[in-house]
Amino acid sequence: MKMEGETVYLKKNLTEWRFSQYPKYILLPIDENHNQNISNTKNVVFSEVTPRPLERNIQLVCVSEDALMNILDMDPDIVNREEFAEFVAGQKLPYGALPVAHRYGGHQYGSWAGQLGDGRAHILGEYVNSQGDRWQIQLKGSGQTPYSRIHDGRAVLRSAIREMIGCEACHFLGIPTTRAAGLVVSDETVIRDMYYNGNPRRERAAVMLRLAPSWFRFGSLEILSKNGEVAVLRQLSDFIIKEYFPDIHLSDENRFIRLFSEIAHRTLDLVAKWQAGLGFTHGLLNTDNMSLLGLAIDYGPFGFVDSYDGGFVANCSDGEGKYALGKQPDVVIWNVGQLANALKPLLTSSQQGHMSHILKTLDTYCKNKILETFLMKVGLKEERWGDEQLVEKLLDMMQQTGADFTSTFRQLAELEPSEMVHEGKLEDKWSLKRLSSHPSWGCWLDQYRERLDKEAVDANSLGLFEDERRRRMCSVNPVYVPRNWLLQEAIADAEKDDFQKVRFLLETMRNPYEVQPEAERRGFSAQPPQWAFALKISCST
Ligand code: AMP
Ligand code: MG
């Protein structure tokens, strides 16, 4: 355990970097005998299986220096050693590795899809870092497992870049999320029909080094419950409580209710941050993509909405818009309902009644969290009468004018008092200019100004209050999010072996709340180009 002020020794090579403790997951049932596809295995949580490494011409695309140093205790120079890329490619297993693939199921687009599982990911082991935190180290794209079904076990470069930048950006934007430390690409290819429209092409395969305290999902419990594997369901639920929810006691007869309540509320806290904090649309909100720790997990066809639209659909394969931005809270609450169903076999009938009661409160809880988040974004510390309408009106105007989500809030944060009047010039505030074309803008701005003045009453001087307000708002309204057009440009270059843009975007997203000159020069916070609005992101990965 690191003491305050103590410097951490950063490991310089992979001989020094090792799994020095057994992973806790060896306490759970692991199938040791299958290398074949399994569609009907029972009573296991993992299958032992070694990665199938990428071999041909491995190149390191990018790393997260923060994840390397602060999670893995690695010296950033380690990435200059060939063995690092070989490790990420799955060629070199660290000392003490015990690779497994996890068995889970899931509801996809509202229907039970049966057993899914890690079809292309291997958990290698658990690294206990210098802070004393235990992280599960996973490779994604590292070859077939018993859960691959008809698939090839690989991930393509474009999807790996999206996940790597997506999760690292979300971390720095303040979203609880799984992490990624590095990404390699090889000359090995796989075939993908990106838009599922009969145009398959060869794409290069990539592997990502992913990190999370745990990779368990709602579907981890659902599969056991659906199949009537109640003893293992109880064992896994108790394991999760013991390892990840230390405030819940294993001797507590209501522990599964408490577990459910904690996961439900964490998950809704997450969705409120997505909705109100960032305009983030996950794109594939199946229960196999819902973390039991309330983390954002499995970034595929996600999108940060540009022009605000509650109907924004990030995933072009979601024709009906089931997972549209504005529907996420309802979808997530429905998913939480599936988690409740999964836990039912562990509950008495009165406990089931208690759980139904908790479920009924979630809608209001989520709405309140979303409002709370929006109030912070517009610089209001606590709710007063009329605030909800103020926020709703702003969103209506944004929806009707197509004003940009990220930049509207940031530019409101940066508004000078002289600009807070109806005919204010709004200088270079391109998103507010667009918003101000709405007939109600002037009236809304007057109300907003008045409301802020009420907030300032207690402040000693209005000038001081203004500075403080701007600082506070800038700390919750990012300048940069990884917009689809930025990702797309970075991916296009990476496909030609030029990784500069990927690395620069990753670097910029380390400080998303700070204006950065080079990112400004590259237009990262400017109006997105017209082609950005025609971009289609599919769930093909
Ligand atoms: P995802 O869309 O990545 O969340 O994946 C949904 C399910 O399909 C998971 O069980 C994945 O492991 C599996 N899957 C997706 N792509 C592949 C692939 N190329 N090879 C094997 N399994 C895959
Ligand atoms: Mg998934």
Coordinates of C-alpha atoms and ligand atoms in Angstrom, one line a residue:
M1 CA 0.0 0.0 0.0
K2 CA 1.4 3.4 -1.0
M3 CA 1.8 6.0 1.7
E4 CA 1.0 9.7 1.2
G5 CA 3.9 11.4 -0.6
E6 CA 5.7 8.2 -1.2
T7 CA 7.0 7.8 -4.8
V8 CA 6.0 4.6 -6.5
Y9 CA 8.6 2.5 -8.2
L10 CA 7.5 2.1 -11.8
K11 CA 8.3 -1.2 -13.5
K12 CA 10.6 -1.0 -16.5
N13 CA 10.1 -4.4 -18.1
L14 CA 7.8 -7.4 -18.1
T15 CA 10.1 -9.5 -16.0
E16 CA 9.5 -7.1 -13.2
W17 CA 5.7 -6.8 -14.0
R18 CA 3.8 -9.9 -12.8
F19 CA 0.7 -11.2 -11.2
S20 CA 2.0 -11.7 -7.7
Q21 CA -1.3 -13.0 -6.2
Y22 CA -3.7 -15.6 -7.3
P23 CA -6.8 -14.0 -8.9
K24 CA -9.8 -14.1 -6.6
Y25 CA -11.8 -15.6 -9.5
I26 CA -10.2 -19.0 -9.0
L27 CA -12.7 -19.3 -6.1
L28 CA -15.5 -19.5 -8.6
P29 CA -16.4 -22.5 -10.8
I30 CA -14.1 -22.6 -13.8
D31 CA -14.5 -25.1 -16.6
E32 CA -11.1 -26.5 -17.3
N33 CA -11.9 -28.9 -20.1
H34 CA -13.4 -27.1 -23.0
N35 CA -11.6 -25.7 -26.0
Q36 CA -14.6 -26.1 -28.2
N37 CA -17.6 -23.9 -28.6
I38 CA -20.0 -24.5 -25.7
S39 CA -23.6 -23.7 -26.1
N40 CA -25.0 -25.6 -23.1
T41 CA -22.4 -25.6 -20.4
K42 CA -23.8 -25.4 -16.9
N43 CA -22.7 -24.4 -13.4
V44 CA -19.5 -22.5 -14.5
V45 CA -18.6 -18.8 -14.4
F46 CA -15.4 -19.0 -16.4
S47 CA -13.7 -21.3 -18.9
E48 CA -10.0 -21.7 -18.9
V49 CA -8.6 -20.8 -22.3
T50 CA -5.3 -19.3 -23.5
P51 CA -5.3 -16.3 -25.9
R52 CA -4.6 -16.9 -29.6
P53 CA -2.1 -14.1 -30.2
L54 CA -1.8 -11.9 -33.2
E55 CA 1.6 -12.6 -34.8
R56 CA 2.2 -10.8 -38.1
N57 CA 3.9 -7.4 -38.0
I58 CA 2.6 -6.1 -34.6
Q59 CA 2.5 -2.3 -34.3
L60 CA 1.7 -0.4 -31.1
V61 CA -1.0 2.1 -32.1
C62 CA -1.4 3.9 -28.8
V63 CA -1.2 3.7 -25.0
S64 CA -2.8 5.4 -22.1
E65 CA 0.1 6.8 -20.1
D66 CA -2.2 7.4 -17.2
A67 CA -3.5 3.8 -17.1
L68 CA 0.1 2.5 -17.5
M69 CA 1.5 4.6 -14.6
N70 CA -1.4 4.9 -12.2
I71 CA -3.1 1.6 -12.6
L72 CA -0.3 -0.8 -13.8
D73 CA 2.7 0.8 -12.1
M74 CA 4.5 0.7 -15.4
D75 CA 7.2 3.1 -16.5
P76 CA 5.9 4.7 -19.7
D77 CA 9.3 3.8 -21.3
I78 CA 8.2 0.2 -21.1
V79 CA 6.2 0.8 -24.3
N80 CA 9.5 1.2 -26.3
R81 CA 10.4 -2.5 -25.5
E82 CA 9.2 -5.0 -28.1
E83 CA 7.9 -7.3 -25.3
F84 CA 5.3 -4.7 -24.4
A85 CA 3.6 -5.0 -27.8
E86 CA 4.0 -8.7 -27.7
F87 CA 2.3 -8.8 -24.3
V88 CA -0.7 -6.7 -25.7
A89 CA -0.8 -9.0 -28.8
G90 CA -1.3 -12.0 -26.5
Q91 CA 2.1 -13.5 -27.4
K92 CA 3.7 -13.2 -23.9
L93 CA 1.7 -14.0 -20.9
P94 CA 2.9 -12.3 -17.8
Y95 CA 4.2 -14.5 -15.0
G96 CA 1.4 -15.8 -12.9
A97 CA -1.3 -15.4 -15.6
L98 CA -4.4 -17.6 -15.4
P99 CA -6.3 -16.8 -18.5
V100 CA -10.1 -17.3 -18.6
A101 CA -13.1 -16.3 -20.6
H102 CA -16.2 -15.4 -18.7
R103 CA -19.6 -17.0 -19.3
Y104 CA -22.6 -14.6 -19.3
G105 CA -25.9 -14.1 -21.1
G106 CA -27.9 -11.1 -22.0
H107 CA -31.1 -9.4 -23.2
Q108 CA -30.4 -7.8 -26.5
Y109 CA -32.9 -5.2 -27.8
G110 CA -35.3 -6.4 -25.2
S111 CA -35.2 -10.1 -25.9
W112 CA -33.4 -12.8 -24.1
A113 CA -30.4 -13.9 -26.3
G114 CA -29.3 -16.8 -24.2
Q115 CA -25.7 -17.6 -23.5
L116 CA -23.1 -15.1 -24.9
G117 CA -19.9 -14.9 -22.9
D118 CA -16.4 -13.5 -23.7
G119 CA -16.2 -14.6 -27.3
R120 CA -13.0 -12.7 -28.0
A121 CA -11.7 -11.6 -24.6
H122 CA -9.4 -13.2 -22.1
I123 CA -9.0 -12.1 -18.5
L124 CA -5.4 -12.9 -17.8
G125 CA -5.2 -12.3 -14.1
E126 CA -5.6 -9.7 -11.3
Y127 CA -3.0 -7.1 -10.7
V128 CA -2.8 -5.6 -7.2
N129 CA -1.2 -2.2 -7.7
S130 CA 0.9 0.0 -5.5
Q131 CA -2.3 1.7 -4.2
G132 CA -3.6 -1.7 -3.1
D133 CA -6.3 -1.7 -5.8
R134 CA -7.0 -5.0 -7.6
W135 CA -7.5 -4.7 -11.4
Q136 CA -8.6 -7.5 -13.7
I137 CA -6.3 -7.4 -16.8
Q138 CA -8.0 -8.4 -20.0
L139 CA -7.1 -8.7 -23.7
K140 CA -9.9 -8.0 -26.2
G141 CA -9.6 -9.3 -29.7
S142 CA -7.2 -12.1 -28.5
G143 CA -8.8 -15.0 -30.3
Q144 CA -11.6 -17.5 -30.0
T145 CA -12.9 -18.9 -26.8
P146 CA -15.5 -21.5 -25.9
Y147 CA -18.0 -18.6 -26.2
S148 CA -17.1 -17.4 -29.7
R149 CA -20.1 -19.1 -31.3
I150 CA -19.8 -18.5 -35.0
H151 CA -17.4 -15.6 -34.6
D152 CA -13.7 -15.3 -35.2
G153 CA -12.6 -14.0 -31.8
R154 CA -11.0 -10.8 -33.3
A155 CA -11.6 -7.1 -33.1
V156 CA -10.8 -4.7 -35.9
L157 CA -8.7 -1.6 -35.7
R158 CA -11.5 1.0 -36.1
S159 CA -13.5 -0.5 -33.3
A160 CA -10.5 -0.9 -31.0
I161 CA -9.6 2.7 -31.5
R162 CA -13.1 3.8 -30.7
E163 CA -13.2 1.8 -27.5
M164 CA -9.7 2.9 -26.4
I165 CA -10.3 6.6 -26.9
G166 CA -14.0 6.3 -25.8
C167 CA -13.2 4.8 -22.4
E168 CA -10.1 6.8 -21.6
A169 CA -12.0 10.0 -22.6
C170 CA -14.9 9.1 -20.4
H171 CA -12.6 8.5 -17.5
F172 CA -11.2 12.0 -17.7
L173 CA -14.6 13.4 -18.3
G174 CA -15.6 12.0 -14.9
I175 CA -17.6 8.9 -15.9
P176 CA -17.0 5.7 -13.9
T177 CA -15.7 3.4 -16.6
T178 CA -13.6 0.4 -17.6
R179 CA -10.2 1.5 -18.9
A180 CA -7.7 0.7 -21.6
A181 CA -3.9 0.8 -21.4
G182 CA -2.8 -0.1 -24.9
L183 CA -3.7 -1.2 -28.4
V184 CA -1.8 -3.1 -31.1
V185 CA -2.6 -3.8 -34.7
S186 CA -1.3 -6.6 -36.9
D187 CA -1.2 -7.5 -40.6
E188 CA -3.6 -10.4 -39.9
T189 CA -7.0 -9.7 -41.4
V190 CA -10.5 -10.6 -40.7
I191 CA -13.6 -10.1 -42.8
R192 CA -16.3 -7.6 -41.7
D193 CA -19.4 -6.4 -43.5
M194 CA -19.4 -3.1 -41.7
Y195 CA -22.9 -2.0 -42.5
Y196 CA -24.3 -5.5 -42.9
N197 CA -25.3 -4.6 -46.5
G198 CA -23.5 -7.2 -48.5
N199 CA -20.1 -5.4 -48.8
P200 CA -17.6 -7.4 -46.8
R201 CA -14.0 -6.3 -46.8
R202 CA -10.8 -7.3 -45.1
E203 CA -9.8 -5.3 -42.1
R204 CA -6.7 -5.6 -39.9
A205 CA -7.1 -7.2 -36.5
A206 CA -6.2 -5.4 -33.3
V207 CA -5.9 -6.3 -29.6
M208 CA -6.6 -4.0 -26.7
L209 CA -5.4 -4.2 -23.2
R210 CA -8.4 -3.5 -21.1
L211 CA -8.6 -2.9 -17.3
A212 CA -11.5 -3.0 -14.8
P213 CA -11.9 -3.9 -11.2
S214 CA -14.3 -6.5 -12.5
W215 CA -15.8 -7.5 -15.8
F216 CA -19.0 -8.9 -14.4
R217 CA -22.2 -7.8 -16.1
F218 CA -25.9 -8.0 -15.4
G219 CA -25.8 -11.0 -17.8
S220 CA -23.3 -12.8 -15.5
L221 CA -26.1 -13.3 -13.1
E222 CA -28.9 -13.6 -15.7
I223 CA -27.4 -16.7 -17.3
L224 CA -27.3 -18.6 -14.0
S225 CA -30.8 -17.5 -13.0
K226 CA -32.4 -18.3 -16.4
N227 CA -30.8 -21.8 -16.4
G228 CA -31.9 -22.5 -12.8
E229 CA -28.2 -22.7 -11.6
V230 CA -29.3 -21.3 -8.2
A231 CA -26.3 -22.6 -6.1
V232 CA -23.8 -20.9 -8.5
L233 CA -26.0 -17.8 -8.7
R234 CA -25.9 -17.5 -4.9
Q235 CA -22.1 -18.2 -4.9
L236 CA -21.4 -15.6 -7.5
S237 CA -23.7 -13.0 -5.9
D238 CA -22.0 -13.6 -2.5
F239 CA -18.6 -13.4 -4.2
I240 CA -19.5 -10.0 -5.8
I241 CA -20.7 -8.7 -2.4
K242 CA -17.6 -9.8 -0.7
E243 CA -15.1 -8.5 -3.3
Y244 CA -16.8 -5.3 -4.5
F245 CA -19.4 -4.2 -2.0
P246 CA -17.6 -4.3 1.3
D247 CA -20.3 -2.2 3.0
I248 CA -22.7 -5.1 2.7
H249 CA -22.3 -7.9 5.2
L250 CA -22.4 -11.5 4.1
S251 CA -24.3 -12.4 7.2
D252 CA -27.1 -9.9 6.4
E253 CA -30.1 -11.8 5.3
N254 CA -31.2 -8.9 3.1
R255 CA -27.8 -8.7 1.4
F256 CA -29.1 -9.5 -2.1
I257 CA -31.6 -6.6 -1.8
R258 CA -28.9 -4.3 -0.7
L259 CA -26.7 -5.5 -3.6
F260 CA -29.5 -4.9 -6.0
S261 CA -30.3 -1.4 -4.7
E262 CA -26.6 -0.4 -4.8
I263 CA -26.1 -1.6 -8.3
A264 CA -29.4 -0.1 -9.5
H265 CA -28.5 3.4 -8.0
R266 CA -25.0 3.3 -9.3
T267 CA -26.3 2.4 -12.7
L268 CA -28.7 5.3 -12.7
D269 CA -26.1 7.7 -11.5
L270 CA -24.1 6.6 -14.6
V271 CA -27.0 7.1 -16.9
A272 CA -27.7 10.6 -15.5
K273 CA -24.1 11.5 -16.3
W274 CA -24.5 10.2 -19.8
Q275 CA -27.7 12.1 -20.4
A276 CA -27.2 15.4 -18.8
G277 CA -23.5 15.6 -18.2
L278 CA -22.2 14.7 -21.7
G279 CA -25.0 13.8 -24.2
F280 CA -23.4 10.4 -24.4
T281 CA -25.3 7.6 -26.2
H282 CA -23.9 4.1 -25.5
G283 CA -25.4 2.6 -28.6
L284 CA -25.8 -1.0 -27.5
L285 CA -27.5 -1.0 -24.1
N286 CA -28.0 -4.8 -23.9
T287 CA -27.8 -6.3 -20.4
D288 CA -24.6 -8.1 -21.3
N289 CA -23.1 -4.6 -21.7
M290 CA -24.2 -3.4 -18.3
S291 CA -21.6 -3.6 -15.6
L292 CA -22.5 -4.9 -12.1
L293 CA -20.2 -2.1 -10.7
G294 CA -22.1 0.7 -12.5
L295 CA -19.2 1.3 -14.9
A296 CA -19.6 2.3 -18.6
I297 CA -18.5 -0.9 -20.4
D298 CA -18.1 -2.2 -23.9
Y299 CA -17.8 0.9 -26.1
G300 CA -18.9 0.1 -29.6
P301 CA -21.2 2.3 -31.6
F302 CA -21.3 5.0 -29.0
G303 CA -21.7 8.7 -29.8
F304 CA -21.5 12.1 -28.1
V305 CA -24.4 14.0 -29.6
D306 CA -23.3 17.0 -31.7
S307 CA -26.5 18.9 -32.6
Y308 CA -28.8 18.2 -29.7
D309 CA -31.5 15.7 -30.5
G310 CA -33.2 13.4 -27.9
G311 CA -33.8 11.1 -30.8
F312 CA -30.1 10.7 -31.6
V313 CA -29.2 7.1 -32.4
A314 CA -25.5 6.3 -32.2
N315 CA -25.7 2.9 -33.8
C316 CA -26.9 2.7 -37.4
S317 CA -27.8 -0.9 -36.9
D318 CA -30.5 0.2 -34.4
G319 CA -33.1 1.1 -37.1
E320 CA -35.9 1.5 -34.6
G321 CA -34.0 3.8 -32.4
K322 CA -34.5 1.6 -29.4
Y323 CA -31.3 2.9 -27.8
A324 CA -31.7 6.6 -28.8
L325 CA -30.2 9.2 -26.4
G326 CA -33.5 10.2 -24.9
K327 CA -34.6 6.6 -24.3
Q328 CA -31.5 5.5 -22.3
P329 CA -33.0 6.1 -18.9
D330 CA -36.0 4.0 -19.6
V331 CA -33.9 1.3 -21.3
V332 CA -31.5 1.2 -18.3
I333 CA -34.4 1.0 -15.8
W334 CA -35.8 -1.9 -17.9
N335 CA -32.3 -3.5 -17.8
V336 CA -32.2 -3.1 -14.0
G337 CA -35.6 -4.9 -13.9
Q338 CA -33.9 -7.8 -15.6
L339 CA -31.2 -7.8 -12.9
A340 CA -34.0 -7.9 -10.4
N341 CA -35.5 -10.9 -12.1
A342 CA -32.1 -12.6 -12.1
L343 CA -31.8 -12.2 -8.3
K344 CA -35.4 -13.4 -7.6
P345 CA -34.5 -17.0 -6.9
L346 CA -32.3 -15.8 -4.0
L347 CA -35.2 -13.8 -2.3
T348 CA -38.1 -14.7 -0.1
S349 CA -41.5 -13.4 -1.2
S350 CA -41.4 -10.5 1.1
Q351 CA -38.0 -9.6 -0.1
Q352 CA -39.3 -9.7 -3.7
G353 CA -42.0 -7.3 -2.6
H354 CA -39.2 -5.0 -1.3
M355 CA -37.4 -5.2 -4.5
S356 CA -40.5 -4.3 -6.5
H357 CA -40.9 -1.3 -4.3
I358 CA -37.3 -0.2 -5.0
L359 CA -37.9 -0.7 -8.8
K360 CA -40.9 1.6 -8.6
T361 CA -38.7 4.4 -7.1
L362 CA -36.1 4.3 -9.8
D363 CA -37.8 6.4 -12.4
T364 CA -38.1 9.4 -10.0
Y365 CA -34.6 8.8 -8.7
C366 CA -33.2 9.0 -12.3
K367 CA -35.2 12.1 -13.2
N368 CA -33.9 13.9 -10.1
K369 CA -30.3 12.9 -10.9
I370 CA -30.6 14.2 -14.4
L371 CA -32.1 17.5 -13.3
E372 CA -29.4 17.8 -10.6
T373 CA -26.7 17.3 -13.3
F374 CA -28.3 19.8 -15.6
L375 CA -28.6 22.4 -12.9
M376 CA -24.8 22.1 -12.2
K377 CA -24.2 22.5 -15.9
V378 CA -26.1 25.8 -16.0
G379 CA -24.4 27.0 -12.8
L380 CA -27.2 26.6 -10.2
K381 CA -26.2 25.1 -6.9
E382 CA -29.6 24.0 -5.7
E383 CA -33.0 23.7 -7.2
R384 CA -35.5 26.5 -6.8
W385 CA -39.0 26.9 -8.1
G386 CA -39.0 27.2 -11.9
D387 CA -35.5 25.7 -12.5
E388 CA -36.8 22.6 -14.0
Q389 CA -38.7 24.6 -16.6
L390 CA -35.6 26.7 -17.3
V391 CA -33.6 23.6 -18.1
E392 CA -36.5 22.1 -20.1
K393 CA -36.9 25.3 -22.2
L394 CA -33.1 25.3 -22.9
L395 CA -33.2 21.7 -24.1
D396 CA -36.3 22.5 -26.3
M397 CA -34.5 25.4 -27.9
M398 CA -31.5 23.3 -28.5
Q399 CA -33.6 20.5 -30.0
Q400 CA -35.4 23.0 -32.2
T401 CA -32.3 24.9 -33.4
G402 CA -30.0 21.9 -33.5
A403 CA -27.5 23.7 -31.2
D404 CA -24.5 21.6 -30.3
F405 CA -24.8 19.9 -26.9
T406 CA -21.2 20.1 -25.7
S407 CA -20.4 23.6 -27.0
T408 CA -23.8 25.2 -25.9
F409 CA -23.1 24.4 -22.3
R410 CA -19.4 25.3 -22.5
Q411 CA -20.2 28.6 -24.2
L412 CA -22.9 29.4 -21.6
A413 CA -20.2 28.8 -19.0
E414 CA -17.9 31.2 -20.7
L415 CA -20.5 34.0 -21.2
E416 CA -19.4 37.4 -20.1
P417 CA -21.9 39.6 -18.3
S418 CA -21.9 41.9 -21.3
E419 CA -23.0 39.0 -23.5
M420 CA -25.9 38.1 -21.2
V421 CA -28.3 40.5 -22.8
H422 CA -30.7 39.8 -25.5
E423 CA -28.8 41.6 -28.3
G424 CA -25.4 40.6 -27.0
K425 CA -22.9 39.9 -29.8
L426 CA -21.9 36.4 -28.8
E427 CA -18.6 37.0 -30.7
D428 CA -17.1 33.6 -31.4
K429 CA -19.7 31.5 -29.6
W430 CA -20.9 29.6 -32.6
S431 CA -23.2 27.2 -30.8
L432 CA -24.9 30.0 -28.8
K433 CA -25.3 32.0 -32.0
R434 CA -27.3 29.1 -33.4
L435 CA -29.3 28.8 -30.3
S436 CA -30.0 32.5 -30.3
S437 CA -31.9 32.1 -33.6
H438 CA -34.7 30.6 -31.5
P439 CA -37.6 33.1 -31.0
S440 CA -37.6 32.4 -27.2
W441 CA -33.8 32.9 -26.7
G442 CA -34.0 36.5 -25.5
C443 CA -36.8 35.7 -23.0
W444 CA -34.9 32.6 -21.8
L445 CA -31.7 34.6 -21.4
D446 CA -33.4 37.2 -19.3
Q447 CA -34.9 34.5 -17.0
Y448 CA -31.5 32.8 -16.8
R449 CA -29.8 36.1 -15.9
E450 CA -32.4 36.8 -13.2
R451 CA -32.0 33.3 -11.8
L452 CA -28.2 33.7 -11.6
D453 CA -28.6 37.0 -9.9
K454 CA -30.6 35.3 -7.1
E455 CA -27.7 32.9 -6.7
A456 CA -25.3 35.8 -6.4
V457 CA -27.2 37.6 -3.6
D458 CA -25.1 36.0 -1.0
A459 CA -21.8 36.6 -2.8
N460 CA -19.9 39.7 -1.6
S461 CA -19.6 41.2 -5.0
L462 CA -21.2 40.4 -8.3
G463 CA -17.8 40.4 -10.0
L464 CA -16.4 37.8 -7.7
F465 CA -19.5 35.7 -8.1
E466 CA -19.3 35.9 -11.9
D467 CA -15.7 34.6 -11.8
E468 CA -16.6 31.8 -9.4
R469 CA -19.7 30.9 -11.5
R470 CA -17.7 30.7 -14.7
R471 CA -15.0 28.6 -13.0
R472 CA -17.6 26.2 -11.5
M473 CA -19.4 25.8 -14.8
C474 CA -16.2 25.3 -16.8
S475 CA -15.3 22.5 -14.5
V476 CA -18.4 20.5 -15.4
N477 CA -18.8 21.5 -19.1
P478 CA -16.1 20.1 -21.2
V479 CA -14.5 21.9 -24.1
Y480 CA -13.7 18.5 -25.8
V481 CA -15.4 15.2 -26.2
P482 CA -14.3 12.5 -28.7
R483 CA -16.8 13.5 -31.4
N484 CA -17.4 10.9 -34.1
W485 CA -15.8 13.1 -36.8
L486 CA -12.6 13.3 -34.7
L487 CA -12.6 9.6 -34.2
Q488 CA -13.3 9.0 -37.9
E489 CA -10.4 11.2 -39.0
A490 CA -8.0 9.5 -36.5
I491 CA -9.2 6.0 -37.7
A492 CA -8.8 6.9 -41.4
D493 CA -5.1 7.8 -40.8
A494 CA -4.5 4.8 -38.5
E495 CA -5.7 2.5 -41.2
K496 CA -2.8 3.9 -43.3
D497 CA -0.4 3.3 -40.4
D498 CA -0.3 6.9 -39.3
F499 CA -1.2 6.9 -35.6
Q500 CA -0.5 10.5 -34.8
K501 CA -4.1 11.7 -34.8
V502 CA -5.2 8.8 -32.5
R503 CA -2.4 9.7 -30.1
F504 CA -3.2 13.4 -30.2
L505 CA -6.9 12.8 -29.6
L506 CA -6.1 10.6 -26.7
E507 CA -3.7 13.2 -25.3
T508 CA -6.2 16.0 -25.7
M509 CA -8.9 14.0 -23.9
R510 CA -6.6 13.8 -20.8
N511 CA -7.7 17.4 -20.0
P512 CA -11.1 17.8 -21.6
Y513 CA -12.1 20.7 -19.4
E514 CA -9.1 22.9 -20.4
V515 CA -8.7 24.9 -23.6
Q516 CA -5.7 23.5 -25.4
P517 CA -4.1 25.7 -28.2
E518 CA -3.2 22.9 -30.5
A519 CA -6.6 21.2 -30.2
E520 CA -8.2 24.6 -30.9
R521 CA -6.0 25.0 -34.0
R522 CA -7.2 21.6 -35.2
G523 CA -10.8 22.7 -34.7
F524 CA -11.7 20.2 -31.9
S525 CA -14.2 22.6 -30.3
A526 CA -15.3 24.2 -33.5
Q527 CA -18.5 23.5 -35.4
P528 CA -18.2 20.0 -36.7
P529 CA -17.8 19.7 -40.5
Q530 CA -20.9 19.0 -42.5
W531 CA -19.8 15.4 -43.3
A532 CA -19.9 14.6 -39.6
F533 CA -23.7 14.6 -39.6
A534 CA -23.8 11.9 -42.3
L535 CA -21.4 9.6 -40.5
K536 CA -22.8 6.1 -39.8
I537 CA -21.4 4.0 -37.0
S538 CA -22.4 0.4 -37.0
C539 CA -22.1 -2.2 -34.2
S540 CA -19.8 -4.3 -36.4
T541 CA -16.6 -4.7 -34.5
Ligands
AMP1 P1 -20.3 -6.9 -28.1 O1 -21.1 -6.4 -29.2 O2 -18.8 -6.7 -28.4 O3 -20.7 -6.5 -26.8 O4 -20.4 -8.5 -28.2 C1 -21.6 -9.2 -28.0 C2 -21.3 -10.7 -27.9 O5 -20.8 -11.2 -29.1 C3 -20.2 -11.0 -26.9 O6 -20.5 -12.3 -26.3 C4 -19.0 -11.0 -27.7 O7 -17.9 -11.8 -27.1 C5 -19.4 -11.7 -28.9 N1 -18.6 -11.3 -30.1 C6 -18.7 -10.1 -30.8 N2 -17.8 -10.1 -31.8 C7 -17.1 -11.2 -31.7 C8 -16.1 -11.8 -32.5 N3 -15.5 -11.2 -33.5 N4 -15.6 -13.1 -32.1 C9 -16.2 -13.7 -31.1 N5 -17.2 -13.2 -30.3 C10 -17.7 -12.0 -30.7
MG2 MG -20.4 -6.7 -25.1

